[in-house]
Short mmCIF file of C-alpha atoms and ligand atoms in Angstrom, two decimals:
data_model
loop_
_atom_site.label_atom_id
_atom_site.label_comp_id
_atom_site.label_asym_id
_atom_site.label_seq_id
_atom_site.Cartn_x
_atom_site.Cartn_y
_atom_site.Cartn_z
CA UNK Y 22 255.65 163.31 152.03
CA UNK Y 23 259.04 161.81 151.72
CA UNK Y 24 261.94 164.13 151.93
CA UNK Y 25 264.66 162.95 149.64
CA UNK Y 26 268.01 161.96 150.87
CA UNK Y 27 271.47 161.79 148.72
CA UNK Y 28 273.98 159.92 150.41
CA UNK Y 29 277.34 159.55 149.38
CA UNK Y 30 279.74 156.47 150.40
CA UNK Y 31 282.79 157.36 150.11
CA UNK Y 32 284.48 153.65 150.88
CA UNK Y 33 288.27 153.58 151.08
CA UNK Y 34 288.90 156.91 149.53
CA UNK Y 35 290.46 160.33 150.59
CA UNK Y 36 292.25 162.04 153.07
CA UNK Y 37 291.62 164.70 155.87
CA UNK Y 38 292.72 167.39 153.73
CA UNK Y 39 290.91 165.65 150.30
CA UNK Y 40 288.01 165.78 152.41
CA UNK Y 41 288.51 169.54 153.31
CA UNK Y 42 288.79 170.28 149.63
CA UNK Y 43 285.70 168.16 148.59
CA UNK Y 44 283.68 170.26 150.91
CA UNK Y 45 285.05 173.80 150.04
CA UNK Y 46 284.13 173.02 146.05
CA UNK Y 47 280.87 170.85 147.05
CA UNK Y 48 279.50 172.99 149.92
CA UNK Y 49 278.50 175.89 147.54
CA UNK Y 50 276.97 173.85 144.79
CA UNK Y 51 274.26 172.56 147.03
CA UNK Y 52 273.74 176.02 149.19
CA UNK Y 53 270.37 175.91 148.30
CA UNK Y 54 269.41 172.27 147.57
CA UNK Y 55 266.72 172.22 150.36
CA UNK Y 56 264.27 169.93 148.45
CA UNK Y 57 266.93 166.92 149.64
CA UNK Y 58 268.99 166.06 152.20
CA UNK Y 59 272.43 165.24 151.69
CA UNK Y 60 274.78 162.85 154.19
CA UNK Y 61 278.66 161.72 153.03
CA UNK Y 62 280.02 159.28 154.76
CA UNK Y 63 284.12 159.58 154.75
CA UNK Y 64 286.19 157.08 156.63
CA UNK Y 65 286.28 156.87 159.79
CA UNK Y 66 289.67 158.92 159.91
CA UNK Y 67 288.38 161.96 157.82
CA UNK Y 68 285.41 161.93 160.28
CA UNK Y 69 286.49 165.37 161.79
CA UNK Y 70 287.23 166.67 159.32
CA UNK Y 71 284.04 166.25 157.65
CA UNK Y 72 282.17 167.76 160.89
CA UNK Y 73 284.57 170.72 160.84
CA UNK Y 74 283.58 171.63 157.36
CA UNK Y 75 280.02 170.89 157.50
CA UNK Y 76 279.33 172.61 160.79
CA UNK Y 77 276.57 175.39 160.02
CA UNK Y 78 275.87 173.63 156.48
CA UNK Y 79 272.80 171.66 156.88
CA UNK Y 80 275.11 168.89 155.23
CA UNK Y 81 274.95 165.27 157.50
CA UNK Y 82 278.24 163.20 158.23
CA UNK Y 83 277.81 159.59 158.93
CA UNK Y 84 279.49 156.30 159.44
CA UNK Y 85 280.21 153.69 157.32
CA UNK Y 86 280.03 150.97 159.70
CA UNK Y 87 280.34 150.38 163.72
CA UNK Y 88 280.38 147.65 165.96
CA UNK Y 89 277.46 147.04 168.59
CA UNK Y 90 279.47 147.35 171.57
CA UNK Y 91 279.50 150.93 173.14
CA UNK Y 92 283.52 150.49 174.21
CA UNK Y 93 285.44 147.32 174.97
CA UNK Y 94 288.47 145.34 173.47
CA UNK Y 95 287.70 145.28 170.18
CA UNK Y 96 291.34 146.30 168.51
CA UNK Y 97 290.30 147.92 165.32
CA UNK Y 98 286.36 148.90 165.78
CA UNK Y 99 284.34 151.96 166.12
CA UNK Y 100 281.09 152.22 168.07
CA UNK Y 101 277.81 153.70 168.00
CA UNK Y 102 278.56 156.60 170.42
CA UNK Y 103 281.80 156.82 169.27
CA UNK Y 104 280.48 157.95 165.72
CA UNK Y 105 277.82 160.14 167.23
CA UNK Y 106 280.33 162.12 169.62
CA UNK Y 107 282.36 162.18 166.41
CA UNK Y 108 279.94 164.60 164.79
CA UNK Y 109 278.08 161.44 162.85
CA UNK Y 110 274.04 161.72 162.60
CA UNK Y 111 274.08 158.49 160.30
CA UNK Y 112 275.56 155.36 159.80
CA UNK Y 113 275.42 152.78 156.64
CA UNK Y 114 275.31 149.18 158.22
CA UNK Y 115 275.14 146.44 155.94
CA UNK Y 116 276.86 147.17 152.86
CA UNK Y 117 277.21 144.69 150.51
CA UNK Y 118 281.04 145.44 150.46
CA UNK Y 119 281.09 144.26 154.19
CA UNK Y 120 278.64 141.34 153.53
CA UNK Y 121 281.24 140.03 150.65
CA UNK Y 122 284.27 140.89 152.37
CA UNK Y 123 283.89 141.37 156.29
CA UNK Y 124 281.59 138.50 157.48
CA UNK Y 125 278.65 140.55 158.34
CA UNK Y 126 275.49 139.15 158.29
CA UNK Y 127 272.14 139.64 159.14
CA UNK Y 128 272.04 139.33 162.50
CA UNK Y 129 275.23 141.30 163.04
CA UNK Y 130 273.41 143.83 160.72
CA UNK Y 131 270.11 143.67 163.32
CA UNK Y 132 272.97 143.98 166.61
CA UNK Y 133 274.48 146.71 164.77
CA UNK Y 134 271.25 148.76 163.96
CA UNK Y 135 270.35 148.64 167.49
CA UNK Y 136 273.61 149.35 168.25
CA UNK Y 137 273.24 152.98 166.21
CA UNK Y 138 269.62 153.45 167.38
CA UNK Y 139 270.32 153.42 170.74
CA UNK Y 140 273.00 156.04 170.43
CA UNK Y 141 270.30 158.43 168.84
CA UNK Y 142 272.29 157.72 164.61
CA UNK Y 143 270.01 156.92 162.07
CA UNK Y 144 271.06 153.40 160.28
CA UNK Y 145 271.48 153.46 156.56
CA UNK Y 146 270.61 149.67 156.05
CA UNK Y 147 271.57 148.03 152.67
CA UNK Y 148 269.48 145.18 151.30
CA UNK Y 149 270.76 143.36 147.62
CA UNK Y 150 270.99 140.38 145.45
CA UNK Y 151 273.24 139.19 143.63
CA UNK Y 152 273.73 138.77 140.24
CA UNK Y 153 273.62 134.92 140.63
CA UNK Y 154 270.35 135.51 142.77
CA UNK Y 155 269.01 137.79 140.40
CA UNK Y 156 269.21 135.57 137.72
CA UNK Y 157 267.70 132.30 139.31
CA UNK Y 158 264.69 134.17 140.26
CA UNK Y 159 265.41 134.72 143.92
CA UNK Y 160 265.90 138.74 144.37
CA UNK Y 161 262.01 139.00 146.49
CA UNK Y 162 263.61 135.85 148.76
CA UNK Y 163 266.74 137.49 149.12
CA UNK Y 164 265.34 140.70 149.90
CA UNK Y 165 262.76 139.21 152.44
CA UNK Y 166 265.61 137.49 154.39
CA UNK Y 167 267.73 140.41 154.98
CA UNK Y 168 264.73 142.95 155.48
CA UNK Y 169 263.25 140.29 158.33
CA UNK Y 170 267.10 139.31 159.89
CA UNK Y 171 268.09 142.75 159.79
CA UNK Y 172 265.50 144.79 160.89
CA UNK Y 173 262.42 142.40 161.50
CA UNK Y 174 263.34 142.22 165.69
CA UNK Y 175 263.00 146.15 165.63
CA UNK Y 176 260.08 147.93 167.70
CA UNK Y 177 257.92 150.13 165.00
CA UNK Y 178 259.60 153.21 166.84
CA UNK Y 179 263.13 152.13 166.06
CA UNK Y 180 262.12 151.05 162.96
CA UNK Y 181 260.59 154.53 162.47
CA UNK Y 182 264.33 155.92 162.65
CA UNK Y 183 265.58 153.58 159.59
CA UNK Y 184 266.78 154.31 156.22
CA UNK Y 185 266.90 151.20 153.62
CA UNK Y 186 269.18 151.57 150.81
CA UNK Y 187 268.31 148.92 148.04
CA UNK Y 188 271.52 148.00 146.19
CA UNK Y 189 271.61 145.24 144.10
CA UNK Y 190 275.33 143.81 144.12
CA UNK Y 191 275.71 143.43 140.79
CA UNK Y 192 274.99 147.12 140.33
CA UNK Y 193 277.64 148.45 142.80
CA UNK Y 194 280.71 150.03 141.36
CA UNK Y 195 280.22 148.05 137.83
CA UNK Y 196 278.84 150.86 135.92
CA UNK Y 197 275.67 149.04 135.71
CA UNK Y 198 272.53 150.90 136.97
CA UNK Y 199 269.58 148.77 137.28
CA UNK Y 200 266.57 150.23 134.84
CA UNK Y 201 264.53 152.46 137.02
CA UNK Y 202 261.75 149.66 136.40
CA UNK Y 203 264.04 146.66 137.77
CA UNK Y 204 264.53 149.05 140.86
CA UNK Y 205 261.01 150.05 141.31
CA UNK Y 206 260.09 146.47 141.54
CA UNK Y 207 262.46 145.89 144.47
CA UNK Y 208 261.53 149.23 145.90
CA UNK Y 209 257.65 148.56 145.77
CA UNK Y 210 258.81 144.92 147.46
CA UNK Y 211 260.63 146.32 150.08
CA UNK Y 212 257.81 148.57 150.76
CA UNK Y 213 255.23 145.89 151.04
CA UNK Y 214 257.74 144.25 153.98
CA UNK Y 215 257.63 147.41 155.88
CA UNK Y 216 254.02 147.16 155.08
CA UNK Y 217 253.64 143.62 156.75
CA UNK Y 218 256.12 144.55 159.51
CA UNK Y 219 255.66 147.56 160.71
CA UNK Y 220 252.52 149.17 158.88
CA UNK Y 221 252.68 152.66 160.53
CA UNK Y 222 255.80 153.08 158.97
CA UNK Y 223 254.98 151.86 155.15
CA UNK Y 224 254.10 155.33 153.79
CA UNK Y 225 256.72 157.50 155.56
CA UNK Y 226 260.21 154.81 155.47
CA UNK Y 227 262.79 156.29 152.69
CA UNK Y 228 264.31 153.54 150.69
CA UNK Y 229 267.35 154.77 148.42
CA UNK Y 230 268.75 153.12 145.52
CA UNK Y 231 272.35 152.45 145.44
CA UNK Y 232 274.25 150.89 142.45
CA UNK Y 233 276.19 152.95 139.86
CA UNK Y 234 274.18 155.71 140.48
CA UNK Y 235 275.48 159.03 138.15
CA UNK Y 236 274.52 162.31 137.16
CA UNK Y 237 273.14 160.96 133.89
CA UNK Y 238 270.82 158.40 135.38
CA UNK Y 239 269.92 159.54 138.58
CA UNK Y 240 266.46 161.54 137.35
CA UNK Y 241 265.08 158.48 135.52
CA UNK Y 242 265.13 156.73 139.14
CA UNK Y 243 264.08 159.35 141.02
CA UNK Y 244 260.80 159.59 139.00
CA UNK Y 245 259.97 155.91 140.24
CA UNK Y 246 257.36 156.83 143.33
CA UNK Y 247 258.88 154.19 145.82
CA UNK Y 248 262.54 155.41 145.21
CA UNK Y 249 263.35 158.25 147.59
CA UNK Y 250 266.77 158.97 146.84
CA UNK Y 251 270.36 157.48 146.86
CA UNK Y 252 273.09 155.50 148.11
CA UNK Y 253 276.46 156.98 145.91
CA UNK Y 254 279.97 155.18 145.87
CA UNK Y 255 282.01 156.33 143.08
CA UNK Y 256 280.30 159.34 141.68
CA UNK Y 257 279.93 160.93 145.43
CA UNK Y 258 283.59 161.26 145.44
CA UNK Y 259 283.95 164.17 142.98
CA UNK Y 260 282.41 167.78 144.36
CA UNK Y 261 280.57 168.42 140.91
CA UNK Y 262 279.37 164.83 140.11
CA UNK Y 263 278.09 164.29 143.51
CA UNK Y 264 276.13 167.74 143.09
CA UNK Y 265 274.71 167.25 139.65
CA UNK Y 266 272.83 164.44 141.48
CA UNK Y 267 271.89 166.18 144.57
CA UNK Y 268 270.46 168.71 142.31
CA UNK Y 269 269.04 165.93 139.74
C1 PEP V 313 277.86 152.06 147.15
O1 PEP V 313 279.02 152.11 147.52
O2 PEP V 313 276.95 151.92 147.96
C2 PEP V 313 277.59 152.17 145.71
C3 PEP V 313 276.35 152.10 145.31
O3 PEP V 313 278.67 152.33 144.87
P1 PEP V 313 278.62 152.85 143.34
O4 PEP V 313 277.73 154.05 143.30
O5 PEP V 313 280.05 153.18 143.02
O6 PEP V 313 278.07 151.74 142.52
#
């Protein structure tokens, strides 16, 4: 059985003290939302923040990125035990935002989940399409080539440690949601990789869906069998939003 997970990615957004005051309101609207379990990842700088306020809670922090070094000259970067000394048990590596707009590809994506492995965080890796892919029939081959660059070098106990987050690109932040059928098909795709890859892990890896994801649509995709929770970005940023999907 597959334990839910709600993420929330909070991308470029809030202070130290906005983060405080997300967690007072959000903390007791999901006091007893055991059937799930929830991570936000802040940026890096509200990091401590978020550990402060979640201590005791049950309530995960993570990353939203790292670099695969441990420590080094690397002006600018944050690494794996960096994160995990910062009170981080997860990290998202591979989001589509960083794919577009940071260079990362899938072999940094496969240094940086080793990277987080190693340092005992569990990688939140995010697999897409675009919309151009989408539409000229490529989403499987798409999906294929970032499941195998990404994660395909990965022992079946590492992989055993992984998260996938599906998010088609053309999804994120746009307001449109794939149908919970377009997203099942992906979902039951990705599954048949793990299948192929590392077949002791098929039944138990979670794969979240991650695109526009809202209070209103999140219990249509959470009755799809392969989808076993999300990956927020805009509606994780409000205390009450964020809960009406943890609770879905
Ligand atoms: C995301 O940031 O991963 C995301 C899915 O964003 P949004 O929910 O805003 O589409």
């Amino acid at each position: 059985m597959r334990k839910p997970l709600m993420a929330g990615n909070w991308k470029m957004f809030k202070t130290p003290a906005e983060t405080q005051a997300f967690f007072e309101k959000f903390l007791p609207l999901v006091e007893k939302s055991t059937h799930c379990e929830i991570l936000i990842c802040p940026p890096f700088v509200n990091l401590a923040a978020a550990a402060a306020a979640t201590a005791g809670s049950g309530v995960g922090v993570g990353g939203q990125n790292l670099y695969w070094a441990p420590e080094g000259a690397f002006t600018g970067e944050i690494s794996a035990p960096m994160l995990k000394a910062a009170g981080c048990r997860s990290v998202i590596i591979g989001h589509s935002e960083r794919r577009q707009f940071f260079g990362e590809t899938d072999e940094t994506v496969a240094k940086k989940t080793k990277a987080a492995l190693a340092a005992g965080l569990q990688p939140v890796v995010c697999v897409g399409e675009m919309l151009d892919e989408r539409e000229s029939g490529q989403t499987n081959a798409v999906l294929e080539r970032q499941f195998r660059g990404g994660l395909g070098s990965l022992t079946p106990q590492e992989f055993a440690q992984v998260v996938i987050a599906y998010e088609p690109v053309w999804a994120i932040g746009t307001g449109r949601t794939a149908t919970p059928e377009i997203a099942a098909d992906a979902h039951k795709f990705l599954r048949e990789q793990v299948r192929g890859s590392f077949p002791d892990s098929a039944a138990g890896v979670r794969i979240l869906y991650g695109g526009s994801v809202k209070p209103d649509n999140i219990k249509g995709l959470m009755a799809q069998p392969d989808i076993d929770g999300a990956l927020v970005g805009g509606a994780s940023l409000e205390a009450i939003s964020f809960a009406s999907i943890v609770n879905f």
